[in-house]
Structures are given as structure tokens and as C-alpha cells.
Amino acid sequence: MSLRDILIYPDDRLREIARPIDSFEPALAELADDMFETMYQQRGIGLAATQIDEHRRLFVVDVSEDRSGAFAFVNPEILAREGTVESEEGCLSIPEINETIMRAERIRVRAQDAKGQTFEQDLDGLLAICVQHELDHLDGRLFIDYLSPLKQQRIRKKMQKAARRERERV
Ligand code: ZN
């Protein structure tokens, strides 16, 4: 297992659309393991392959407090959405930014696990929100895309400034 670098907004690679996965070789499970390790190390509750510059349809989540809720979703799709809920979100690719957006309250999702086994789940609460956030990443979408253009512009400027400071430090 190894830790992977996370792409930081406004990196254009976060806008790539991930390709479906059709091969369930051990390398896929290894990629998922790397993603879990990276997510836990960064104290995240979800990480999409897009965020580590692997443009395949895979994300991992764990919204538990004791690492008992680890799930890998391969080729996920949302079959149904119900209700709306306010969600205060952050993202490992957009550090230190937290904003409230709207999500579906309940979803039905179909996906495969890292071995290729198909499953369907009805989700609500934090897990439903997390799955919607991560699935957006696979389509090149970020949670800040749901904010007003003015707010998005402010965040972009703030992140570009932070990146400049980071470069000057090294
Ligand atoms: Zn994210």
C-alpha cells in the first residue's frame, strides 16, 4: 500500500471524466487500498480515483468513526433520488473550504465492489451525501460548482493565492 498525492483545485485534471472499469484484476484492489490509506491519512470520509489522477470510475468511502464502514464503489450509478437536504461539505481537493449546498436526501445506488460483484443499496444521511459528492468527482464535478458564480470566483482566487504561497515556500 502507498499514500498517493491528491490533486488540488483548481487543477484541470479534477475536471476529467473517469472511464468505466471493466477489469477486476488485483491491481484494482491495490488501487482501492491506496485510496483508503490516503483517505484515512488525510482524515477524509471519501476519496474518488479522479482526486489521485486515476481517471477510472472508482471511489472509496468510510463515514464511520472507527474505520468500520469502508466501502469501495466501482462503476457506481444513482438509480433514484428522493427529497432534498442541506449539506455542509468540504473536499480533500479544496482544503479549508466548507460550504452548504443541496443534495438528495435519499438515494438508491448500484455499483460493483473491487472484485466485480454488483450490489444495490438504499442510502440516507451522511453516507448518501458522501456518495453523491464522490460520484460527482468521477464526472469532473466539484461541490463548489453548486455555489453562485461570485462565491466560486472567491474560492478560486483564495486557492490560487494559497498555491502561490506554497510555491514560494519551496
Ligand atoms: Zn471531494
PDB file of C-alpha atoms and ligand atoms in Angstrom:
ATOM      1  CA  MET A   1       0.000   0.000   0.000  1.00  0.00           C
ATOM      2  CA  SER A   2       1.138   3.512  -0.593  1.00  0.00           C
ATOM      3  CA  LEU A   3      -0.027   7.041   0.001  1.00  0.00           C
ATOM      4  CA  ARG A   4      -0.987   8.939  -3.141  1.00  0.00           C
ATOM      5  CA  ASP A   5      -0.831  12.669  -3.893  1.00  0.00           C
ATOM      6  CA  ILE A   6      -4.197  14.431  -4.032  1.00  0.00           C
ATOM      7  CA  LEU A   7      -4.895  16.915  -6.847  1.00  0.00           C
ATOM      8  CA  ILE A   8      -5.754  20.355  -5.503  1.00  0.00           C
ATOM      9  CA  TYR A   9      -8.304  22.730  -7.040  1.00  0.00           C
ATOM     10  CA  PRO A  10      -8.110  24.486  -9.492  1.00  0.00           C
ATOM     11  CA  ASP A  11      -6.095  21.655 -11.115  1.00  0.00           C
ATOM     12  CA  ASP A  12      -7.711  20.939 -14.517  1.00  0.00           C
ATOM     13  CA  ARG A  13      -7.310  17.185 -14.057  1.00  0.00           C
ATOM     14  CA  LEU A  14     -10.130  17.344 -11.476  1.00  0.00           C
ATOM     15  CA  ARG A  15     -12.401  18.114 -14.460  1.00  0.00           C
ATOM     16  CA  GLU A  16     -11.676  14.883 -16.340  1.00  0.00           C
ATOM     17  CA  ILE A  17     -14.482  12.381 -16.778  1.00  0.00           C
ATOM     18  CA  ALA A  18     -13.481   8.958 -15.476  1.00  0.00           C
ATOM     19  CA  ARG A  19     -13.694   5.860 -17.695  1.00  0.00           C
ATOM     20  CA  PRO A  20     -15.725   2.775 -16.746  1.00  0.00           C
ATOM     21  CA  ILE A  21     -13.769  -0.106 -15.206  1.00  0.00           C
ATOM     22  CA  ASP A  22     -14.048  -3.472 -16.966  1.00  0.00           C
ATOM     23  CA  SER A  23     -11.094  -5.326 -15.499  1.00  0.00           C
ATOM     24  CA  PHE A  24     -11.215  -6.537 -11.896  1.00  0.00           C
ATOM     25  CA  GLU A  25      -7.609  -7.594 -11.571  1.00  0.00           C
ATOM     26  CA  PRO A  26      -5.710  -7.485  -8.259  1.00  0.00           C
ATOM     27  CA  ALA A  27      -4.301  -4.120  -9.375  1.00  0.00           C
ATOM     28  CA  LEU A  28      -7.775  -2.631  -8.875  1.00  0.00           C
ATOM     29  CA  ALA A  29      -7.956  -3.840  -5.263  1.00  0.00           C
ATOM     30  CA  GLU A  30      -4.457  -2.401  -4.740  1.00  0.00           C
ATOM     31  CA  LEU A  31      -5.608   0.956  -6.104  1.00  0.00           C
ATOM     32  CA  ALA A  32      -8.599   0.871  -3.732  1.00  0.00           C
ATOM     33  CA  ASP A  33      -6.251   0.038  -0.826  1.00  0.00           C
ATOM     34  CA  ASP A  34      -4.053   3.028  -1.701  1.00  0.00           C
ATOM     35  CA  MET A  35      -7.137   5.212  -1.795  1.00  0.00           C
ATOM     36  CA  PHE A  36      -8.349   4.017   1.623  1.00  0.00           C
ATOM     37  CA  GLU A  37      -4.901   4.617   3.109  1.00  0.00           C
ATOM     38  CA  THR A  38      -4.683   8.100   1.576  1.00  0.00           C
ATOM     39  CA  MET A  39      -8.234   8.974   2.680  1.00  0.00           C
ATOM     40  CA  TYR A  40      -7.633   7.846   6.284  1.00  0.00           C
ATOM     41  CA  GLN A  41      -4.303   9.645   6.468  1.00  0.00           C
ATOM     42  CA  GLN A  42      -5.998  12.875   5.320  1.00  0.00           C
ATOM     43  CA  ARG A  43      -8.947  12.307   7.688  1.00  0.00           C
ATOM     44  CA  GLY A  44     -11.427  12.290   4.812  1.00  0.00           C
ATOM     45  CA  ILE A  45     -14.688  10.341   4.604  1.00  0.00           C
ATOM     46  CA  GLY A  46     -14.475   9.761   0.862  1.00  0.00           C
ATOM     47  CA  LEU A  47     -11.970   9.813  -1.973  1.00  0.00           C
ATOM     48  CA  ALA A  48     -12.539   9.435  -5.710  1.00  0.00           C
ATOM     49  CA  ALA A  49      -9.900   7.999  -8.062  1.00  0.00           C
ATOM     50  CA  THR A  50     -10.048  11.276 -10.019  1.00  0.00           C
ATOM     51  CA  GLN A  51      -8.558  13.040  -6.991  1.00  0.00           C
ATOM     52  CA  ILE A  52      -5.361  10.991  -7.237  1.00  0.00           C
ATOM     53  CA  ASP A  53      -5.179  11.465 -11.021  1.00  0.00           C
ATOM     54  CA  GLU A  54      -6.525   7.971 -11.837  1.00  0.00           C
ATOM     55  CA  HIS A  55      -9.404   8.559 -14.204  1.00  0.00           C
ATOM     56  CA  ARG A  56     -11.376   5.387 -13.607  1.00  0.00           C
ATOM     57  CA  ARG A  57     -14.843   5.045 -12.107  1.00  0.00           C
ATOM     58  CA  LEU A  58     -13.969   4.136  -8.541  1.00  0.00           C
ATOM     59  CA  PHE A  59     -14.359   5.847  -5.188  1.00  0.00           C
ATOM     60  CA  VAL A  60     -13.982   4.801  -1.568  1.00  0.00           C
ATOM     61  CA  VAL A  61     -15.947   5.985   1.457  1.00  0.00           C
ATOM     62  CA  ASP A  62     -15.989   5.452   5.202  1.00  0.00           C
ATOM     63  CA  VAL A  63     -18.261   7.712   7.250  1.00  0.00           C
ATOM     64  CA  SER A  64     -17.787   5.700  10.474  1.00  0.00           C
ATOM     65  CA  GLU A  65     -15.625   6.927  13.353  1.00  0.00           C
ATOM     66  CA  ASP A  66     -13.782   3.643  13.853  1.00  0.00           C
ATOM     67  CA  ARG A  67     -12.978   2.659  10.266  1.00  0.00           C
ATOM     68  CA  SER A  68     -15.730   0.038  10.260  1.00  0.00           C
ATOM     69  CA  GLY A  69     -17.625   1.488   7.293  1.00  0.00           C
ATOM     70  CA  ALA A  70     -15.164   1.046   4.446  1.00  0.00           C
ATOM     71  CA  PHE A  71     -16.828   0.618   1.045  1.00  0.00           C
ATOM     72  CA  ALA A  72     -15.373   0.725  -2.453  1.00  0.00           C
ATOM     73  CA  PHE A  73     -17.805   1.657  -5.255  1.00  0.00           C
ATOM     74  CA  VAL A  74     -16.841   0.700  -8.809  1.00  0.00           C
ATOM     75  CA  ASN A  75     -18.858   1.955 -11.815  1.00  0.00           C
ATOM     76  CA  PRO A  76     -21.444   3.500  -9.465  1.00  0.00           C
ATOM     77  CA  GLU A  77     -24.758   4.902 -10.683  1.00  0.00           C
ATOM     78  CA  ILE A  78     -27.598   6.566  -8.838  1.00  0.00           C
ATOM     79  CA  LEU A  79     -30.865   4.804  -9.728  1.00  0.00           C
ATOM     80  CA  ALA A  80     -33.230   7.025  -7.733  1.00  0.00           C
ATOM     81  CA  ARG A  81     -33.164  10.219  -5.682  1.00  0.00           C
ATOM     82  CA  GLU A  82     -35.696  11.350  -3.107  1.00  0.00           C
ATOM     83  CA  GLY A  83     -36.087  14.540  -1.076  1.00  0.00           C
ATOM     84  CA  THR A  84     -33.574  17.335  -0.625  1.00  0.00           C
ATOM     85  CA  VAL A  85     -31.309  18.127   2.281  1.00  0.00           C
ATOM     86  CA  GLU A  86     -28.835  20.873   3.160  1.00  0.00           C
ATOM     87  CA  SER A  87     -25.326  19.573   3.321  1.00  0.00           C
ATOM     88  CA  GLU A  88     -22.231  21.348   4.648  1.00  0.00           C
ATOM     89  CA  GLU A  89     -19.400  19.931   2.593  1.00  0.00           C
ATOM     90  CA  GLY A  90     -15.671  20.083   2.295  1.00  0.00           C
ATOM     91  CA  CYS A  91     -13.283  18.278  -0.034  1.00  0.00           C
ATOM     92  CA  LEU A  92      -9.724  16.970   0.242  1.00  0.00           C
ATOM     93  CA  SER A  93      -9.051  18.645  -3.129  1.00  0.00           C
ATOM     94  CA  ILE A  94     -10.288  22.043  -1.865  1.00  0.00           C
ATOM     95  CA  PRO A  95      -8.680  22.322   1.580  1.00  0.00           C
ATOM     96  CA  GLU A  96     -10.136  24.645   4.217  1.00  0.00           C
ATOM     97  CA  ILE A  97     -13.280  25.463   2.227  1.00  0.00           C
ATOM     98  CA  ASN A  98     -16.637  24.443   3.708  1.00  0.00           C
ATOM     99  CA  GLU A  99     -19.919  25.471   2.112  1.00  0.00           C
ATOM    100  CA  THR A 100     -23.544  24.444   2.368  1.00  0.00           C
ATOM    101  CA  ILE A 101     -25.214  23.052  -0.758  1.00  0.00           C
ATOM    102  CA  MET A 102     -28.326  20.970  -1.503  1.00  0.00           C
ATOM    103  CA  ARG A 103     -28.258  17.219  -2.089  1.00  0.00           C
ATOM    104  CA  ALA A 104     -30.819  14.484  -2.477  1.00  0.00           C
ATOM    105  CA  GLU A 105     -31.748  13.168   0.957  1.00  0.00           C
ATOM    106  CA  ARG A 106     -32.084   9.523  -0.029  1.00  0.00           C
ATOM    107  CA  ILE A 107     -30.620   7.667  -2.972  1.00  0.00           C
ATOM    108  CA  ARG A 108     -30.627   4.185  -4.409  1.00  0.00           C
ATOM    109  CA  VAL A 109     -27.231   3.312  -5.815  1.00  0.00           C
ATOM    110  CA  ARG A 110     -25.960   0.413  -7.899  1.00  0.00           C
ATOM    111  CA  ALA A 111     -22.247  -0.349  -8.120  1.00  0.00           C
ATOM    112  CA  GLN A 112     -19.705  -3.137  -8.172  1.00  0.00           C
ATOM    113  CA  ASP A 113     -17.215  -3.943  -5.433  1.00  0.00           C
ATOM    114  CA  ALA A 114     -13.474  -4.238  -6.084  1.00  0.00           C
ATOM    115  CA  LYS A 115     -13.989  -7.883  -7.113  1.00  0.00           C
ATOM    116  CA  GLY A 116     -16.670  -7.047  -9.687  1.00  0.00           C
ATOM    117  CA  GLN A 117     -19.687  -8.176  -7.635  1.00  0.00           C
ATOM    118  CA  THR A 118     -22.730  -5.972  -8.340  1.00  0.00           C
ATOM    119  CA  PHE A 119     -24.722  -4.608  -5.387  1.00  0.00           C
ATOM    120  CA  GLU A 120     -27.562  -2.153  -4.802  1.00  0.00           C
ATOM    121  CA  GLN A 121     -28.055  -0.048  -1.671  1.00  0.00           C
ATOM    122  CA  ASP A 122     -30.597   2.437  -0.353  1.00  0.00           C
ATOM    123  CA  LEU A 123     -28.655   5.179   1.402  1.00  0.00           C
ATOM    124  CA  ASP A 124     -29.529   8.191   3.525  1.00  0.00           C
ATOM    125  CA  GLY A 125     -27.790  10.546   5.944  1.00  0.00           C
ATOM    126  CA  LEU A 126     -24.092  11.318   5.634  1.00  0.00           C
ATOM    127  CA  LEU A 127     -23.351   8.250   3.510  1.00  0.00           C
ATOM    128  CA  ALA A 128     -25.903   9.301   0.853  1.00  0.00           C
ATOM    129  CA  ILE A 129     -24.335  12.773   0.715  1.00  0.00           C
ATOM    130  CA  CYS A 130     -20.821  11.397   0.573  1.00  0.00           C
ATOM    131  CA  VAL A 131     -21.703   9.038  -2.309  1.00  0.00           C
ATOM    132  CA  GLN A 132     -23.243  11.920  -4.300  1.00  0.00           C
ATOM    133  CA  HIS A 133     -20.136  14.058  -3.676  1.00  0.00           C
ATOM    134  CA  GLU A 134     -17.734  11.288  -4.756  1.00  0.00           C
ATOM    135  CA  LEU A 135     -19.770  10.291  -7.803  1.00  0.00           C
ATOM    136  CA  ASP A 136     -19.658  13.940  -8.922  1.00  0.00           C
ATOM    137  CA  HIS A 137     -15.838  13.751  -8.878  1.00  0.00           C
ATOM    138  CA  LEU A 138     -15.958  10.904 -11.423  1.00  0.00           C
ATOM    139  CA  ASP A 139     -17.869  13.249 -13.736  1.00  0.00           C
ATOM    140  CA  GLY A 140     -15.412  16.106 -13.201  1.00  0.00           C
ATOM    141  CA  ARG A 141     -17.808  17.958 -10.910  1.00  0.00           C
ATOM    142  CA  LEU A 142     -16.927  19.616  -7.587  1.00  0.00           C
ATOM    143  CA  PHE A 143     -19.241  20.607  -4.740  1.00  0.00           C
ATOM    144  CA  ILE A 144     -18.361  24.272  -5.241  1.00  0.00           C
ATOM    145  CA  ASP A 145     -19.905  24.074  -8.743  1.00  0.00           C
ATOM    146  CA  TYR A 146     -23.282  24.288  -6.966  1.00  0.00           C
ATOM    147  CA  LEU A 147     -22.426  27.693  -5.451  1.00  0.00           C
ATOM    148  CA  SER A 148     -23.081  31.115  -7.012  1.00  0.00           C
ATOM    149  CA  PRO A 149     -20.538  32.262  -9.631  1.00  0.00           C
ATOM    150  CA  LEU A 150     -19.382  35.012  -7.253  1.00  0.00           C
ATOM    151  CA  LYS A 151     -18.665  32.547  -4.455  1.00  0.00           C
ATOM    152  CA  GLN A 152     -16.890  30.222  -6.868  1.00  0.00           C
ATOM    153  CA  GLN A 153     -14.694  33.068  -8.062  1.00  0.00           C
ATOM    154  CA  ARG A 154     -13.758  33.963  -4.466  1.00  0.00           C
ATOM    155  CA  ILE A 155     -12.803  30.379  -3.717  1.00  0.00           C
ATOM    156  CA  ARG A 156     -10.748  30.090  -6.911  1.00  0.00           C
ATOM    157  CA  LYS A 157      -8.812  33.256  -6.019  1.00  0.00           C
ATOM    158  CA  LYS A 158      -8.233  32.060  -2.470  1.00  0.00           C
ATOM    159  CA  MET A 159      -6.946  28.699  -3.672  1.00  0.00           C
ATOM    160  CA  GLN A 160      -4.666  30.281  -6.300  1.00  0.00           C
ATOM    161  CA  LYS A 161      -3.213  32.551  -3.632  1.00  0.00           C
ATOM    162  CA  ALA A 162      -2.608  29.572  -1.341  1.00  0.00           C
ATOM    163  CA  ALA A 163      -0.883  27.706  -4.185  1.00  0.00           C
ATOM    164  CA  ARG A 164       1.403  30.686  -4.835  1.00  0.00           C
ATOM    165  CA  ARG A 165       2.346  30.848  -1.153  1.00  0.00           C
ATOM    166  CA  GLU A 166       3.069  27.121  -1.232  1.00  0.00           C
ATOM    167  CA  ARG A 167       5.354  27.505  -4.266  1.00  0.00           C
ATOM    168  CA  GLU A 168       7.243  30.404  -2.685  1.00  0.00           C
ATOM    169  CA  ARG A 169       7.925  28.327   0.387  1.00  0.00           C
ATOM    170  CA  VAL A 170       9.808  25.617  -1.537  1.00  0.00           C
TER     171      VAL A 170
HETATM  172 ZN    ZN B   1     -14.261  15.837  -2.828  1.00  0.00          ZN
END
